[in-house]
Amino acid sequence: MKVFRYLAVSVDSIFAHKLRAALTMLGIIIGIAAVLVTVGIGSGAAASITERIESSGTNLLTISAGASRGLSSTSSLTLADADLLADATLFPDIVAVAPQYSSSATVIFGSSEGSYTVVGTTANYATVRNLTVAGGAFLSDAQVAESESVAVIGDTVASDLFGADDPVGQTVRVDDTLFTVIGVLEASGGSGFGSSDSQIYVPLGSAQGRLFNAGRSNGSYAVSSISVQGAGSAVLDALQVQIEQILRLRHRLAAADENDFMIQNQADMLQIASDVSGTLTALLGSIGAVSLIVGGIGIMNIMLVSVTERTSEIGLRRALGAHDGDILLQFLVEALVLCALGGVVGIGLSFAIAQGLALLPAMSYRIVIEPWAVALALAVSTASGFIFGLYPAMRATKLDPIEALRFE
Amino acid sequence: MGKNSAEHAEHADDRDPVITMRDVTKTYQMGAMQVHALRGVSLEIAAGEYVAIVGASGSGKSTLMNIIGLLDWPTSGAYAINGVEVARLSKNRLADLRNREIGFVFQRFHLLPRTTARRQVELPLFYAGVPDRTARRRALDALAQVGLGERVDHRPDELSGGQQQRVAIARALVTQPSILLADEPTGALDSQTGKEVMALFHELNEQGITLIVVTHDLGIASQAQRIITLRDGEIISDAPAARQTSPFLSASTNGQGARPAIPAQEVLA
């Protein structure tokens, strides 16, 4: 194929003008790197959000006390509700139920103190919420049944209060009540509210009775939320409806009344997260794409200058027997090679930038440059070489060889 | 005009004509003005001839050279190269014919920058579609023929002016054309190097190639077997160099860098 022979000609020409070639490629390099890095940031954020949602447990429904809107009535959800949901004959699709009663409290060890969320819960909370114990053990059924004064602390709490020392076996003071630390959780990597890292877990009864003096409703202790683990992601939607109906009945809500509880579906949250990150990625990608177009116009600009500058070369090639097609192909292949080369360098640069950004302490997630994005970047850069190289190449074929050679 | 046809017939003799021109005219439109660059040129050049085309700036010799070199078309008249009438050929067929039949040598060499001598010489073969390996061998042969067998991997900036012109000559020769068309081939060279290049041309002509040199330079023109003199787009003399009667040449004083006596604007009259 004659086209392949032009590769050698254009590579020769590119190497004969290294600086010009480098400057020409710069636009494409920056464009490709910008697209890949921005899309990579979007993908990375999406992966990080998904990971964080999934790390809080799988196939999870979270029922919280209080209306989704308006003032919350804290005592709407009770332990009796949780016990009902735990009835396997009524809800065969529910694998596990973990009620929680949480509030914030001051925790003191020695001279260190801090304010943390204290969560009273049951032993199966660890499996439902996908918690891993780094040292010691999680709450046992017996400890929960007896409402013992034991606590499992999050990674952040442990490092805040105990530094490098082993907290297991130590006694901490939680709002004037002494608790023995029996376990430390592994760091979950999450941060902010609701992260298990900055929480303390105690038996449900200890939190309700001894610590916070929880209210009662119909003779049953109030809980602040109930975590429900479904049998699979497919049953979550149906389960959500079932639970909503049964709780409305139990709470004696009339048809016009709003729910006095709120159910969060993990599948919904994942969907929302992926929608948001998809939009984010598209937005960032389109900003990058603009820079790619600018880069392409830069290529066209420099190729046009290059055609004018190489007028005599084109005249010579014609004198030596080059057809219109030969001249067209030469300049087109040159633009294509420049853009493809720029694309490859841009891909390399984007990986380097991703590596560099990952070293920044403020960067809480990785930049994920996916294979499809790389393939797309190469395709786009080659296509822009074709689009933006075509016009200069056509201009080159229109040159009059006599003008070009200036015989006299 | 063709008034010299009888005179040059004796050079053409029994050899086949490489170039045949009959009443070739060329008219350019320059704004509202018509410029008659050629006003009816007829000539025949036989295989193996060594011809110099001389004339002042604006005499039409560049236009004649462009037409002979298939870079331009006659406005009227007939032109055949090796018996092939070129008037109705497409742009690409003309390119093929140029590639096969004509080797160009330019005043300013026209070498590609930062490209080795071998690559330069391979270029016409590339356009002829010759396979790489054959092209490489033929390029090396052509470079050896012009005495540059040792410098095939040198780039233009590593070669002297004379060596660069030899590379250009090798490039012109490599397709084994029937005509070597040289435009002021010594114009950018010092006199000693110019002499060497002309000696090389001589040698090549003796080996059988038809040589056409377009020049201002008396010393160069007088080395040819035949001198064609143009003025105002017409051939005013066509004679063997030995019995030269060209008014252009007699008006000049000496060889090296002689300037033409005829003002350029005459052609616009």
PDB file of C-alpha atoms in Angstrom, chain B residues 153-257:
ATOM      1  CA  ASP B 153      24.370   9.648   4.203  1.00  0.00           C
ATOM      2  CA  HIS B 154      25.273  13.337   4.349  1.00  0.00           C
ATOM      3  CA  ARG B 155      22.629  16.011   4.655  1.00  0.00           C
ATOM      4  CA  PRO B 156      22.652  19.197   2.533  1.00  0.00           C
ATOM      5  CA  ASP B 157      24.155  21.305   5.335  1.00  0.00           C
ATOM      6  CA  GLU B 158      27.055  18.868   5.514  1.00  0.00           C
ATOM      7  CA  LEU B 159      27.815  19.191   1.782  1.00  0.00           C
ATOM      8  CA  SER B 160      29.502  21.946  -0.231  1.00  0.00           C
ATOM      9  CA  GLY B 161      27.574  23.801  -2.938  1.00  0.00           C
ATOM     10  CA  GLY B 162      29.170  21.707  -5.664  1.00  0.00           C
ATOM     11  CA  GLN B 163      28.368  18.495  -3.817  1.00  0.00           C
ATOM     12  CA  GLN B 164      24.774  19.622  -3.301  1.00  0.00           C
ATOM     13  CA  GLN B 165      24.426  20.256  -7.025  1.00  0.00           C
ATOM     14  CA  ARG B 166      25.850  16.783  -7.673  1.00  0.00           C
ATOM     15  CA  VAL B 167      23.175  15.320  -5.407  1.00  0.00           C
ATOM     16  CA  ALA B 168      20.596  17.259  -7.445  1.00  0.00           C
ATOM     17  CA  ILE B 169      22.094  15.896 -10.670  1.00  0.00           C
ATOM     18  CA  ALA B 170      22.021  12.355  -9.282  1.00  0.00           C
ATOM     19  CA  ARG B 171      18.361  12.915  -8.408  1.00  0.00           C
ATOM     20  CA  ALA B 172      17.729  14.105 -11.986  1.00  0.00           C
ATOM     21  CA  LEU B 173      19.494  11.082 -13.436  1.00  0.00           C
ATOM     22  CA  VAL B 174      18.072   8.356 -11.253  1.00  0.00           C
ATOM     23  CA  THR B 175      14.911   7.787 -13.286  1.00  0.00           C
ATOM     24  CA  GLN B 176      17.056   7.525 -16.445  1.00  0.00           C
ATOM     25  CA  PRO B 177      15.214  10.351 -18.213  1.00  0.00           C
ATOM     26  CA  SER B 178      15.706  11.199 -21.859  1.00  0.00           C
ATOM     27  CA  ILE B 179      16.299  14.885 -21.099  1.00  0.00           C
ATOM     28  CA  LEU B 180      18.371  16.645 -18.464  1.00  0.00           C
ATOM     29  CA  LEU B 181      16.930  20.143 -18.047  1.00  0.00           C
ATOM     30  CA  ALA B 182      19.279  22.480 -16.184  1.00  0.00           C
ATOM     31  CA  ASP B 183      18.320  26.011 -15.162  1.00  0.00           C
ATOM     32  CA  GLU B 184      21.409  28.146 -14.484  1.00  0.00           C
ATOM     33  CA  PRO B 185      23.099  25.073 -12.998  1.00  0.00           C
ATOM     34  CA  THR B 186      26.255  27.010 -12.040  1.00  0.00           C
ATOM     35  CA  GLY B 187      24.502  30.217 -10.966  1.00  0.00           C
ATOM     36  CA  ALA B 188      24.944  29.556  -7.252  1.00  0.00           C
ATOM     37  CA  LEU B 189      28.459  28.089  -7.509  1.00  0.00           C
ATOM     38  CA  ASP B 190      31.924  29.587  -7.568  1.00  0.00           C
ATOM     39  CA  SER B 191      33.684  29.443 -10.941  1.00  0.00           C
ATOM     40  CA  GLN B 192      35.912  26.452 -10.138  1.00  0.00           C
ATOM     41  CA  THR B 193      33.000  24.357  -8.816  1.00  0.00           C
ATOM     42  CA  GLY B 194      30.901  25.549 -11.762  1.00  0.00           C
ATOM     43  CA  LYS B 195      33.547  24.200 -14.137  1.00  0.00           C
ATOM     44  CA  GLU B 196      33.494  20.829 -12.395  1.00  0.00           C
ATOM     45  CA  VAL B 197      29.711  20.624 -12.627  1.00  0.00           C
ATOM     46  CA  MET B 198      29.801  21.537 -16.321  1.00  0.00           C
ATOM     47  CA  ALA B 199      32.458  18.869 -16.881  1.00  0.00           C
ATOM     48  CA  LEU B 200      30.109  16.369 -15.274  1.00  0.00           C
ATOM     49  CA  PHE B 201      27.310  17.506 -17.610  1.00  0.00           C
ATOM     50  CA  HIS B 202      29.664  17.042 -20.562  1.00  0.00           C
ATOM     51  CA  GLU B 203      30.483  13.558 -19.458  1.00  0.00           C
ATOM     52  CA  LEU B 204      26.814  12.654 -19.038  1.00  0.00           C
ATOM     53  CA  ASN B 205      26.001  14.088 -22.464  1.00  0.00           C
ATOM     54  CA  GLU B 206      28.776  12.016 -24.006  1.00  0.00           C
ATOM     55  CA  GLN B 207      27.173   8.978 -22.404  1.00  0.00           C
ATOM     56  CA  GLY B 208      24.087   9.819 -24.455  1.00  0.00           C
ATOM     57  CA  ILE B 209      21.681  11.947 -22.415  1.00  0.00           C
ATOM     58  CA  THR B 210      20.007  14.940 -24.098  1.00  0.00           C
ATOM     59  CA  LEU B 211      21.124  18.050 -22.235  1.00  0.00           C
ATOM     60  CA  ILE B 212      19.293  21.393 -22.255  1.00  0.00           C
ATOM     61  CA  VAL B 213      20.882  24.220 -20.281  1.00  0.00           C
ATOM     62  CA  VAL B 214      19.089  27.511 -19.752  1.00  0.00           C
ATOM     63  CA  THR B 215      21.549  30.249 -18.886  1.00  0.00           C
ATOM     64  CA  HIS B 216      22.627  33.872 -18.967  1.00  0.00           C
ATOM     65  CA  ASP B 217      26.234  32.854 -18.893  1.00  0.00           C
ATOM     66  CA  LEU B 218      28.207  33.062 -22.144  1.00  0.00           C
ATOM     67  CA  GLY B 219      30.919  30.779 -20.880  1.00  0.00           C
ATOM     68  CA  ILE B 220      28.361  28.104 -20.074  1.00  0.00           C
ATOM     69  CA  ALA B 221      26.359  28.549 -23.291  1.00  0.00           C
ATOM     70  CA  SER B 222      29.432  28.349 -25.511  1.00  0.00           C
ATOM     71  CA  GLN B 223      30.183  24.840 -24.214  1.00  0.00           C
ATOM     72  CA  ALA B 224      26.992  23.556 -25.874  1.00  0.00           C
ATOM     73  CA  GLN B 225      26.853  22.119 -29.382  1.00  0.00           C
ATOM     74  CA  ARG B 226      23.926  24.367 -30.240  1.00  0.00           C
ATOM     75  CA  ILE B 227      22.688  27.690 -28.923  1.00  0.00           C
ATOM     76  CA  ILE B 228      19.071  28.829 -29.159  1.00  0.00           C
ATOM     77  CA  THR B 229      18.628  32.553 -28.497  1.00  0.00           C
ATOM     78  CA  LEU B 230      15.282  34.055 -27.545  1.00  0.00           C
ATOM     79  CA  ARG B 231      14.095  37.635 -27.603  1.00  0.00           C
ATOM     80  CA  ASP B 232      10.586  38.924 -27.043  1.00  0.00           C
ATOM     81  CA  GLY B 233       9.156  35.431 -27.114  1.00  0.00           C
ATOM     82  CA  GLU B 234      10.697  34.466 -30.439  1.00  0.00           C
ATOM     83  CA  ILE B 235      13.724  32.455 -31.478  1.00  0.00           C
ATOM     84  CA  ILE B 236      16.063  34.961 -33.077  1.00  0.00           C
ATOM     85  CA  SER B 237      18.907  32.566 -33.645  1.00  0.00           C
ATOM     86  CA  ASP B 238      19.462  28.809 -33.536  1.00  0.00           C
ATOM     87  CA  ALA B 239      22.957  27.770 -34.525  1.00  0.00           C
ATOM     88  CA  PRO B 240      25.884  25.537 -33.571  1.00  0.00           C
ATOM     89  CA  ALA B 241      28.039  27.135 -30.919  1.00  0.00           C
ATOM     90  CA  ALA B 242      31.093  27.272 -33.207  1.00  0.00           C
ATOM     91  CA  ARG B 243      29.528  29.710 -35.681  1.00  0.00           C
ATOM     92  CA  GLN B 244      27.573  31.707 -33.166  1.00  0.00           C
ATOM     93  CA  THR B 245      25.749  34.773 -34.458  1.00  0.00           C
ATOM     94  CA  SER B 246      23.470  35.398 -31.496  1.00  0.00           C
ATOM     95  CA  PRO B 247      22.914  39.137 -30.973  1.00  0.00           C
ATOM     96  CA  PHE B 248      22.434  38.417 -27.300  1.00  0.00           C
ATOM     97  CA  LEU B 249      25.861  36.885 -26.994  1.00  0.00           C
ATOM     98  CA  SER B 250      27.627  39.517 -29.075  1.00  0.00           C
ATOM     99  CA  ALA B 251      26.120  42.216 -26.917  1.00  0.00           C
ATOM    100  CA  SER B 252      27.674  40.731 -23.794  1.00  0.00           C
ATOM    101  CA  THR B 253      31.282  41.420 -22.991  1.00  0.00           C
ATOM    102  CA  ASN B 254      32.481  38.253 -21.319  1.00  0.00           C
ATOM    103  CA  GLY B 255      31.499  34.941 -19.845  1.00  0.00           C
ATOM    104  CA  GLN B 256      31.159  34.791 -16.039  1.00  0.00           C
ATOM    105  CA  GLY B 257      27.940  36.359 -14.781  1.00  0.00           C
TER     106      GLY B 257
END
